[in-house]
């Protein structure tokens, strides 16, 4: 004979399941169409436990809360059988729902999928598509168990839903917060998933015990509440215990198998040392490498560098030190901010003695603040803070922090009306104001000099990754400016050198042959073209780039050019690029390194890439080009195509490049190694290798 | 002798002829005592009307018989089986019509009967379909689309289609309109006519019981205050009213007495044997104007047993 619950569950779920699967599929497709996969994918993680909890709540709500189970019990049935049948049907339903969501999200991948995965990696660093299914099922299991338990314990739908919400949100969040407050650490995502699995099993066991003990003809409130409270207590204890175990024995990846690479590098002038950090969104690890690429100091976990590489080394010959931020991986930083935890710490570590000095990092707490320069021979740090001036541009402040005491001195640079600011190397701040004017503020004397810029000229203060942040200012207070031109013979731009003191203008580059733009378009400002420039740290080279249509492919390409300022000679840097990400001159500026990372959009346009489909969802390419900047112009001396987006490169010395080499992923996590490229010998060597 | 031993002894002496045997059944819900030493004896093949006021304990007794509720005290036996130990076996052999519980709202009748067919080995599909045709039940309709009377008919078919040896019908006509009530009673009569099934039929509607029952049990405040067959009730039971009598029941009538009650100006006695010699002698000894003897109607019988009066009194519950 067939258990009656099998037939009733079959009749209940056959259409309900189909409708649910279809509904979820359509909802996710709709969300993707409206908001893109980047938004939809994380949203699924919220949706899954709620949907699964509601399914289980609904499946037993009919039976218990409406009393239908009493009709079932009048038949010769096994109670345990009812529970098992319902569980099995629920699990099948959950799997089908998860599958439909998976198909809705990944059957027709778009260029947004990589963004979505990156967002997800804030929560689950080891998320890739196959493990994603496991994570979904874990969440689904927990949600389902919560719904089951709630309906077993409560006699009304309202109270069951209330309990469900608390078990889904309040208790895990409270445990998480408690662990954070007590230990100051955050459990790893894989630990959280494991903990939720154990908690789910505990709740399922609780639901079984409550189901077996609950006679629908005889309400025994004390017994029900007692058992329910007991199992909630057990579940909370399990959550706490598993979290404590996770914190005590973290499953953080050891060196050699860190996940997502975060690039931050710096070289110490004169000593040819480089600091390299790599890590996940949860954890980072720092190393100091010598010029030949060997690891001199292992800085350990929790190391990330400030954005500007010029800040990494303290400029003092007597006691050179490295500066880094402790425990400031992106997710930790975000959680610290959200939880109101202590600020991150700036650490100054002496290279000779290893002694460390810690001061609070001012960039904490959502302030728009960036450290920019060392001051007073390494005794103070200068940073810039900007605040919205309510429609009057930005207000700018300079903050100077004493490294020994942490004391901060604040100087107001502009009370509104500013567009951008940048530090110069001589205790002065360069300020771009609304109205095409610039100002230079001397922090020592407190004086401010204002200058008008030529009409149509624009100062480029865009940050170049891997390069020192500085305004395009040469010695003698000459600025390098980009100026758009609309003349009878064409639309274009020129790059000028403008002397702030005398007002003299020298045209360095004059381009008015951008055929895709007409005078009419330019007059109506309908055809803005992208043009930018970057002045090398010594002021010997100017790199500028402009976006033009590709000659044969049709897509827009960025053509880069190199201008040698000593003789005003321009060289083209072939080939054209869709975009570039890093532009780093070597210390002597005899070499130039350009890293171009291709994104999904570009990949989709390049049909000739044979493995595009295989790598579509997980990776992209990083193209490294190295130019030798000899007297006869730049020559490409090294090219490498790394089939991974996460490659990161930096100069060790004039002949050596260090880079992080992601190896791929396996069941234990993501692997990466530190490698060096010897340009003279043409060899590559692994410095910090995976076991 | 304890109740359990008493049942065992009764089964032995009667050769296991009782379909249902309940002795000293007590069931409490917290401070509320629903059953207070209930005794029931139901013979195989009988249709027993189980009547009582609301809250008298009828449903609790039935739930205990089905094994849904364990008794606090006393013993229960159906076909010699103990509901606490042999609940599944009892539910195979018993068809139960619950008063309030009903199948899932969303289930179609044909699917409901499929569930029955999959559950019971002796499920009779042809009987099921024939009854549905006879009582105009559309098998494709869902429970939530049926009227209350139609749901009652469906539940009745579900309880009967596996050819149970015993039927427990818990107030099957309660809350039905006259037409549906008539249909359901006709259905029960049809089923009883075609097949002899021991039936315990609870109701507080005496007309329903009078129409179909062969035996009657009156339950009041958790106790069975009367039991007997309908023929005996109609032919032998006597309700004696003696005006001006303030004393006890004469010892000559005591062996026949079911219940006595004292009114302000008279005494009322319910006697088992209307034609007994003792009653005839008592009437001769007293003024005929003072002694009235009559066959009680079911309503009078019920009212007298439950309230000691012949007119309805205000109900506590």
PDB file of C-alpha atoms in Angstrom, chain A residues 74-303:
ATOM      1  CA  UNK A  74      -7.783   8.718  10.908  1.00  0.00           C
ATOM      2  CA  UNK A  75      -6.172   6.460   8.315  1.00  0.00           C
ATOM      3  CA  UNK A  76      -3.706   3.717   9.192  1.00  0.00           C
ATOM      4  CA  UNK A  77      -0.575   5.826   8.685  1.00  0.00           C
ATOM      5  CA  UNK A  78       2.841   6.121  10.244  1.00  0.00           C
ATOM      6  CA  UNK A  79       3.555   9.547  11.646  1.00  0.00           C
ATOM      7  CA  UNK A  80       7.243   9.281  10.911  1.00  0.00           C
ATOM      8  CA  UNK A  81       6.324   8.374   7.346  1.00  0.00           C
ATOM      9  CA  UNK A  82       4.334  11.604   7.010  1.00  0.00           C
ATOM     10  CA  UNK A  83       7.346  13.622   8.126  1.00  0.00           C
ATOM     11  CA  UNK A  84       9.759  11.816   5.834  1.00  0.00           C
ATOM     12  CA  UNK A  85       7.463  12.081   2.813  1.00  0.00           C
ATOM     13  CA  UNK A  86       6.998  15.793   3.362  1.00  0.00           C
ATOM     14  CA  UNK A  87      10.741  16.327   3.774  1.00  0.00           C
ATOM     15  CA  UNK A  88      11.524  14.465   0.572  1.00  0.00           C
ATOM     16  CA  UNK A  89       8.921  16.329  -1.436  1.00  0.00           C
ATOM     17  CA  UNK A  90      10.214  19.602   0.005  1.00  0.00           C
ATOM     18  CA  UNK A  91      13.812  18.810  -0.884  1.00  0.00           C
ATOM     19  CA  UNK A  92      12.825  17.926  -4.451  1.00  0.00           C
ATOM     20  CA  UNK A  93      10.882  21.184  -4.705  1.00  0.00           C
ATOM     21  CA  UNK A  94      13.845  23.163  -3.371  1.00  0.00           C
ATOM     22  CA  UNK A  95      16.238  21.538  -5.793  1.00  0.00           C
ATOM     23  CA  UNK A  96      13.957  22.312  -8.726  1.00  0.00           C
ATOM     24  CA  UNK A  97      13.551  25.909  -7.562  1.00  0.00           C
ATOM     25  CA  UNK A  98      17.328  26.287  -7.219  1.00  0.00           C
ATOM     26  CA  UNK A  99      17.791  24.751 -10.652  1.00  0.00           C
ATOM     27  CA  UNK A 100      15.299  27.123 -12.235  1.00  0.00           C
ATOM     28  CA  UNK A 101      17.053  30.097 -10.637  1.00  0.00           C
ATOM     29  CA  UNK A 102      20.403  28.782 -11.785  1.00  0.00           C
ATOM     30  CA  UNK A 103      19.151  28.398 -15.344  1.00  0.00           C
ATOM     31  CA  UNK A 104      17.500  31.812 -15.289  1.00  0.00           C
ATOM     32  CA  UNK A 105      20.747  33.421 -14.245  1.00  0.00           C
ATOM     33  CA  UNK A 106      23.313  31.522 -16.243  1.00  0.00           C
ATOM     34  CA  UNK A 107      21.698  30.096 -19.373  1.00  0.00           C
ATOM     35  CA  UNK A 108      21.993  33.376 -21.192  1.00  0.00           C
ATOM     36  CA  UNK A 109      25.100  34.935 -19.652  1.00  0.00           C
ATOM     37  CA  UNK A 110      25.746  38.590 -20.184  1.00  0.00           C
ATOM     38  CA  UNK A 111      28.781  40.734 -19.593  1.00  0.00           C
ATOM     39  CA  UNK A 112      27.439  41.578 -16.175  1.00  0.00           C
ATOM     40  CA  UNK A 113      28.004  38.099 -14.780  1.00  0.00           C
ATOM     41  CA  UNK A 114      31.604  38.748 -13.815  1.00  0.00           C
ATOM     42  CA  UNK A 115      30.531  41.865 -11.930  1.00  0.00           C
ATOM     43  CA  UNK A 116      27.902  39.784 -10.183  1.00  0.00           C
ATOM     44  CA  UNK A 117      30.433  37.188  -9.147  1.00  0.00           C
ATOM     45  CA  UNK A 118      32.732  39.911  -7.886  1.00  0.00           C
ATOM     46  CA  UNK A 119      29.928  41.311  -5.754  1.00  0.00           C
ATOM     47  CA  UNK A 120      29.236  37.836  -4.456  1.00  0.00           C
ATOM     48  CA  UNK A 121      32.858  37.362  -3.580  1.00  0.00           C
ATOM     49  CA  UNK A 122      32.411  40.070  -0.985  1.00  0.00           C
ATOM     50  CA  UNK A 123      30.272  37.501   0.797  1.00  0.00           C
ATOM     51  CA  UNK A 124      31.750  34.264  -0.440  1.00  0.00           C
ATOM     52  CA  UNK A 125      35.308  34.634  -1.731  1.00  0.00           C
ATOM     53  CA  UNK A 126      35.459  31.106  -3.060  1.00  0.00           C
ATOM     54  CA  UNK A 127      32.311  31.472  -5.073  1.00  0.00           C
ATOM     55  CA  UNK A 128      32.570  30.205  -8.566  1.00  0.00           C
ATOM     56  CA  UNK A 129      29.764  28.719 -10.576  1.00  0.00           C
ATOM     57  CA  UNK A 130      30.014  25.080  -9.442  1.00  0.00           C
ATOM     58  CA  UNK A 131      30.409  25.908  -5.707  1.00  0.00           C
ATOM     59  CA  UNK A 132      27.630  28.438  -6.081  1.00  0.00           C
ATOM     60  CA  UNK A 133      25.162  25.576  -6.373  1.00  0.00           C
ATOM     61  CA  UNK A 134      26.436  24.132  -3.087  1.00  0.00           C
ATOM     62  CA  UNK A 135      26.068  27.481  -1.369  1.00  0.00           C
ATOM     63  CA  UNK A 136      22.526  27.806  -2.685  1.00  0.00           C
ATOM     64  CA  UNK A 137      21.573  24.371  -1.436  1.00  0.00           C
ATOM     65  CA  UNK A 138      23.017  25.195   1.996  1.00  0.00           C
ATOM     66  CA  UNK A 139      20.941  28.322   2.217  1.00  0.00           C
ATOM     67  CA  UNK A 140      17.919  26.475   0.902  1.00  0.00           C
ATOM     68  CA  UNK A 141      18.382  23.726   3.481  1.00  0.00           C
ATOM     69  CA  UNK A 142      18.609  26.210   6.313  1.00  0.00           C
ATOM     70  CA  UNK A 143      15.577  28.130   5.091  1.00  0.00           C
ATOM     71  CA  UNK A 144      13.591  24.931   4.700  1.00  0.00           C
ATOM     72  CA  UNK A 145      14.581  23.676   8.141  1.00  0.00           C
ATOM     73  CA  UNK A 146      13.597  26.995   9.687  1.00  0.00           C
ATOM     74  CA  UNK A 147      10.157  26.866   8.067  1.00  0.00           C
ATOM     75  CA  UNK A 148       9.637  23.266   9.190  1.00  0.00           C
ATOM     76  CA  UNK A 149      10.644  23.991  12.731  1.00  0.00           C
ATOM     77  CA  UNK A 150       8.514  27.134  12.947  1.00  0.00           C
ATOM     78  CA  UNK A 151       5.342  25.417  11.863  1.00  0.00           C
ATOM     79  CA  UNK A 152       5.971  22.513  14.214  1.00  0.00           C
ATOM     80  CA  UNK A 153       6.347  24.815  17.180  1.00  0.00           C
ATOM     81  CA  UNK A 154       3.591  27.337  16.521  1.00  0.00           C
ATOM     82  CA  UNK A 155      -0.157  26.909  16.281  1.00  0.00           C
ATOM     83  CA  UNK A 156      -0.888  29.978  14.176  1.00  0.00           C
ATOM     84  CA  UNK A 157       0.544  31.086  10.861  1.00  0.00           C
ATOM     85  CA  UNK A 158       1.382  34.538  12.211  1.00  0.00           C
ATOM     86  CA  UNK A 159       3.493  33.268  15.072  1.00  0.00           C
ATOM     87  CA  UNK A 160       5.150  30.692  12.799  1.00  0.00           C
ATOM     88  CA  UNK A 161       6.082  33.405  10.316  1.00  0.00           C
ATOM     89  CA  UNK A 162       7.397  35.582  13.150  1.00  0.00           C
ATOM     90  CA  UNK A 163       9.532  32.742  14.476  1.00  0.00           C
ATOM     91  CA  UNK A 164      10.732  31.990  10.962  1.00  0.00           C
ATOM     92  CA  UNK A 165      11.901  35.558  10.425  1.00  0.00           C
ATOM     93  CA  UNK A 166      13.771  35.491  13.718  1.00  0.00           C
ATOM     94  CA  UNK A 167      15.421  32.176  12.992  1.00  0.00           C
ATOM     95  CA  UNK A 168      16.396  33.322   9.517  1.00  0.00           C
ATOM     96  CA  UNK A 169      17.681  36.761  10.441  1.00  0.00           C
ATOM     97  CA  UNK A 170      17.883  37.728  14.077  1.00  0.00           C
ATOM     98  CA  UNK A 171      19.576  34.721  15.619  1.00  0.00           C
ATOM     99  CA  UNK A 172      22.322  34.222  12.995  1.00  0.00           C
ATOM    100  CA  UNK A 173      22.947  37.974  12.857  1.00  0.00           C
ATOM    101  CA  UNK A 174      23.103  38.205  16.673  1.00  0.00           C
ATOM    102  CA  UNK A 175      25.548  35.311  16.885  1.00  0.00           C
ATOM    103  CA  UNK A 176      27.637  36.858  14.149  1.00  0.00           C
ATOM    104  CA  UNK A 177      27.651  40.207  15.955  1.00  0.00           C
ATOM    105  CA  UNK A 178      28.407  38.541  19.310  1.00  0.00           C
ATOM    106  CA  UNK A 179      31.368  36.653  17.881  1.00  0.00           C
ATOM    107  CA  UNK A 180      32.589  39.834  16.263  1.00  0.00           C
ATOM    108  CA  UNK A 181      32.278  41.834  19.474  1.00  0.00           C
ATOM    109  CA  UNK A 182      33.925  39.194  21.648  1.00  0.00           C
ATOM    110  CA  UNK A 183      36.760  38.236  19.337  1.00  0.00           C
ATOM    111  CA  UNK A 184      37.042  41.190  17.002  1.00  0.00           C
ATOM    112  CA  UNK A 185      37.186  38.799  14.091  1.00  0.00           C
ATOM    113  CA  UNK A 186      34.725  37.799  11.474  1.00  0.00           C
ATOM    114  CA  UNK A 187      34.060  34.129  10.674  1.00  0.00           C
ATOM    115  CA  UNK A 188      35.018  33.135   7.175  1.00  0.00           C
ATOM    116  CA  UNK A 189      32.170  32.672   4.710  1.00  0.00           C
ATOM    117  CA  UNK A 190      32.870  28.969   4.343  1.00  0.00           C
ATOM    118  CA  UNK A 191      32.663  28.719   8.132  1.00  0.00           C
ATOM    119  CA  UNK A 192      29.367  30.559   8.127  1.00  0.00           C
ATOM    120  CA  UNK A 193      28.013  28.157   5.526  1.00  0.00           C
ATOM    121  CA  UNK A 194      29.206  25.171   7.562  1.00  0.00           C
ATOM    122  CA  UNK A 195      27.661  26.626  10.701  1.00  0.00           C
ATOM    123  CA  UNK A 196      24.341  27.183   8.970  1.00  0.00           C
ATOM    124  CA  UNK A 197      24.367  23.597   7.746  1.00  0.00           C
ATOM    125  CA  UNK A 198      24.840  22.281  11.272  1.00  0.00           C
ATOM    126  CA  UNK A 199      22.148  24.636  12.537  1.00  0.00           C
ATOM    127  CA  UNK A 200      19.816  23.439   9.785  1.00  0.00           C
ATOM    128  CA  UNK A 201      20.325  19.806  10.753  1.00  0.00           C
ATOM    129  CA  UNK A 202      19.673  20.710  14.383  1.00  0.00           C
ATOM    130  CA  UNK A 203      16.427  22.432  13.412  1.00  0.00           C
ATOM    131  CA  UNK A 204      15.348  19.486  11.255  1.00  0.00           C
ATOM    132  CA  UNK A 205      15.914  17.159  14.179  1.00  0.00           C
ATOM    133  CA  UNK A 206      13.941  19.566  16.362  1.00  0.00           C
ATOM    134  CA  UNK A 207      11.079  19.593  13.883  1.00  0.00           C
ATOM    135  CA  UNK A 208      11.011  15.796  13.873  1.00  0.00           C
ATOM    136  CA  UNK A 209      10.897  15.608  17.659  1.00  0.00           C
ATOM    137  CA  UNK A 210       8.178  18.252  17.845  1.00  0.00           C
ATOM    138  CA  UNK A 211       6.229  16.507  15.093  1.00  0.00           C
ATOM    139  CA  UNK A 212       6.407  13.169  16.860  1.00  0.00           C
ATOM    140  CA  UNK A 213       5.436  14.672  20.207  1.00  0.00           C
ATOM    141  CA  UNK A 214       2.697  16.903  18.938  1.00  0.00           C
ATOM    142  CA  UNK A 215      -0.721  15.264  19.080  1.00  0.00           C
ATOM    143  CA  UNK A 216      -3.079  17.350  16.960  1.00  0.00           C
ATOM    144  CA  UNK A 217      -5.991  16.253  19.178  1.00  0.00           C
ATOM    145  CA  UNK A 218      -4.340  17.305  22.365  1.00  0.00           C
ATOM    146  CA  UNK A 219      -2.662  20.644  22.833  1.00  0.00           C
ATOM    147  CA  UNK A 220       0.176  20.459  25.328  1.00  0.00           C
ATOM    148  CA  UNK A 221       1.429  23.994  25.273  1.00  0.00           C
ATOM    149  CA  UNK A 222       4.102  23.595  27.922  1.00  0.00           C
ATOM    150  CA  UNK A 223       5.567  20.542  26.235  1.00  0.00           C
ATOM    151  CA  UNK A 224       5.547  22.219  22.831  1.00  0.00           C
ATOM    152  CA  UNK A 225       7.103  25.459  24.032  1.00  0.00           C
ATOM    153  CA  UNK A 226       9.571  23.611  26.203  1.00  0.00           C
ATOM    154  CA  UNK A 227      10.782  21.443  23.360  1.00  0.00           C
ATOM    155  CA  UNK A 228      10.773  24.345  20.908  1.00  0.00           C
ATOM    156  CA  UNK A 229      12.733  26.580  23.258  1.00  0.00           C
ATOM    157  CA  UNK A 230      15.138  23.731  23.893  1.00  0.00           C
ATOM    158  CA  UNK A 231      15.875  23.239  20.230  1.00  0.00           C
ATOM    159  CA  UNK A 232      16.163  26.965  19.570  1.00  0.00           C
ATOM    160  CA  UNK A 233      18.664  27.032  22.416  1.00  0.00           C
ATOM    161  CA  UNK A 234      20.509  24.069  20.924  1.00  0.00           C
ATOM    162  CA  UNK A 235      20.528  25.750  17.524  1.00  0.00           C
ATOM    163  CA  UNK A 236      21.831  29.004  19.003  1.00  0.00           C
ATOM    164  CA  UNK A 237      24.467  27.069  20.910  1.00  0.00           C
ATOM    165  CA  UNK A 238      25.418  25.237  17.724  1.00  0.00           C
ATOM    166  CA  UNK A 239      25.715  28.549  15.894  1.00  0.00           C
ATOM    167  CA  UNK A 240      27.822  30.019  18.710  1.00  0.00           C
ATOM    168  CA  UNK A 241      29.955  26.900  19.039  1.00  0.00           C
ATOM    169  CA  UNK A 242      30.585  26.515  15.341  1.00  0.00           C
ATOM    170  CA  UNK A 243      31.381  30.221  15.062  1.00  0.00           C
ATOM    171  CA  UNK A 244      33.755  30.006  18.026  1.00  0.00           C
ATOM    172  CA  UNK A 245      35.487  26.999  16.483  1.00  0.00           C
ATOM    173  CA  UNK A 246      35.680  28.828  13.190  1.00  0.00           C
ATOM    174  CA  UNK A 247      37.221  31.866  14.897  1.00  0.00           C
ATOM    175  CA  UNK A 248      39.635  29.782  16.973  1.00  0.00           C
ATOM    176  CA  UNK A 249      40.742  27.669  14.043  1.00  0.00           C
ATOM    177  CA  UNK A 250      40.022  29.849  11.048  1.00  0.00           C
ATOM    178  CA  UNK A 251      39.864  28.275   7.669  1.00  0.00           C
ATOM    179  CA  UNK A 252      41.575  31.255   6.121  1.00  0.00           C
ATOM    180  CA  UNK A 253      43.755  30.291   3.235  1.00  0.00           C
ATOM    181  CA  UNK A 254      47.451  30.023   4.064  1.00  0.00           C
ATOM    182  CA  UNK A 255      50.077  31.798   1.985  1.00  0.00           C
ATOM    183  CA  UNK A 256      50.330  30.322  -1.434  1.00  0.00           C
ATOM    184  CA  UNK A 257      46.683  29.780  -1.935  1.00  0.00           C
ATOM    185  CA  UNK A 258      45.147  33.152  -1.469  1.00  0.00           C
ATOM    186  CA  UNK A 259      42.222  33.986  -3.608  1.00  0.00           C
ATOM    187  CA  UNK A 260      41.311  37.150  -5.407  1.00  0.00           C
ATOM    188  CA  UNK A 261      44.456  39.187  -5.957  1.00  0.00           C
ATOM    189  CA  UNK A 262      44.457  42.737  -4.761  1.00  0.00           C
ATOM    190  CA  UNK A 263      47.211  44.660  -6.420  1.00  0.00           C
ATOM    191  CA  UNK A 264      49.298  47.101  -4.469  1.00  0.00           C
ATOM    192  CA  UNK A 265      52.980  47.536  -4.955  1.00  0.00           C
ATOM    193  CA  UNK A 266      55.736  49.921  -4.163  1.00  0.00           C
ATOM    194  CA  UNK A 267      59.446  50.109  -4.669  1.00  0.00           C
ATOM    195  CA  UNK A 268      61.841  51.710  -2.225  1.00  0.00           C
ATOM    196  CA  UNK A 269      64.081  54.195  -3.915  1.00  0.00           C
ATOM    197  CA  UNK A 270      67.729  53.371  -3.443  1.00  0.00           C
ATOM    198  CA  UNK A 271      67.205  49.977  -1.839  1.00  0.00           C
ATOM    199  CA  UNK A 272      65.294  48.294  -4.608  1.00  0.00           C
ATOM    200  CA  UNK A 273      62.829  46.686  -2.320  1.00  0.00           C
ATOM    201  CA  UNK A 274      59.253  46.058  -3.287  1.00  0.00           C
ATOM    202  CA  UNK A 275      56.212  45.390  -1.212  1.00  0.00           C
ATOM    203  CA  UNK A 276      53.697  43.036  -2.661  1.00  0.00           C
ATOM    204  CA  UNK A 277      50.369  42.163  -1.175  1.00  0.00           C
ATOM    205  CA  UNK A 278      47.938  39.636  -2.375  1.00  0.00           C
ATOM    206  CA  UNK A 279      44.841  38.170  -0.895  1.00  0.00           C
ATOM    207  CA  UNK A 280      41.132  37.691  -0.876  1.00  0.00           C
ATOM    208  CA  UNK A 281      38.335  40.011  -0.041  1.00  0.00           C
ATOM    209  CA  UNK A 282      38.570  38.495   3.426  1.00  0.00           C
ATOM    210  CA  UNK A 283      42.289  38.410   3.989  1.00  0.00           C
ATOM    211  CA  UNK A 284      45.482  39.838   2.590  1.00  0.00           C
ATOM    212  CA  UNK A 285      49.122  38.916   2.974  1.00  0.00           C
ATOM    213  CA  UNK A 286      52.180  41.133   2.546  1.00  0.00           C
ATOM    214  CA  UNK A 287      55.780  40.476   1.480  1.00  0.00           C
ATOM    215  CA  UNK A 288      58.865  42.646   1.052  1.00  0.00           C
ATOM    216  CA  UNK A 289      60.964  41.490  -1.861  1.00  0.00           C
ATOM    217  CA  UNK A 290      64.566  42.371  -2.656  1.00  0.00           C
ATOM    218  CA  UNK A 291      65.681  43.518  -6.073  1.00  0.00           C
ATOM    219  CA  UNK A 292      66.457  39.980  -7.151  1.00  0.00           C
ATOM    220  CA  UNK A 293      62.954  38.917  -6.210  1.00  0.00           C
ATOM    221  CA  UNK A 294      63.568  36.954  -3.040  1.00  0.00           C
ATOM    222  CA  UNK A 295      61.334  37.429  -0.030  1.00  0.00           C
ATOM    223  CA  UNK A 296      63.216  39.468   2.534  1.00  0.00           C
ATOM    224  CA  UNK A 297      60.437  40.043   5.048  1.00  0.00           C
ATOM    225  CA  UNK A 298      57.150  38.257   5.374  1.00  0.00           C
ATOM    226  CA  UNK A 299      54.822  40.908   6.741  1.00  0.00           C
ATOM    227  CA  UNK A 300      52.178  38.329   7.520  1.00  0.00           C
ATOM    228  CA  UNK A 301      48.401  38.436   7.134  1.00  0.00           C
ATOM    229  CA  UNK A 302      46.190  41.470   7.378  1.00  0.00           C
ATOM    230  CA  UNK A 303      48.399  43.701   5.254  1.00  0.00           C
TER     231      UNK A 303
END
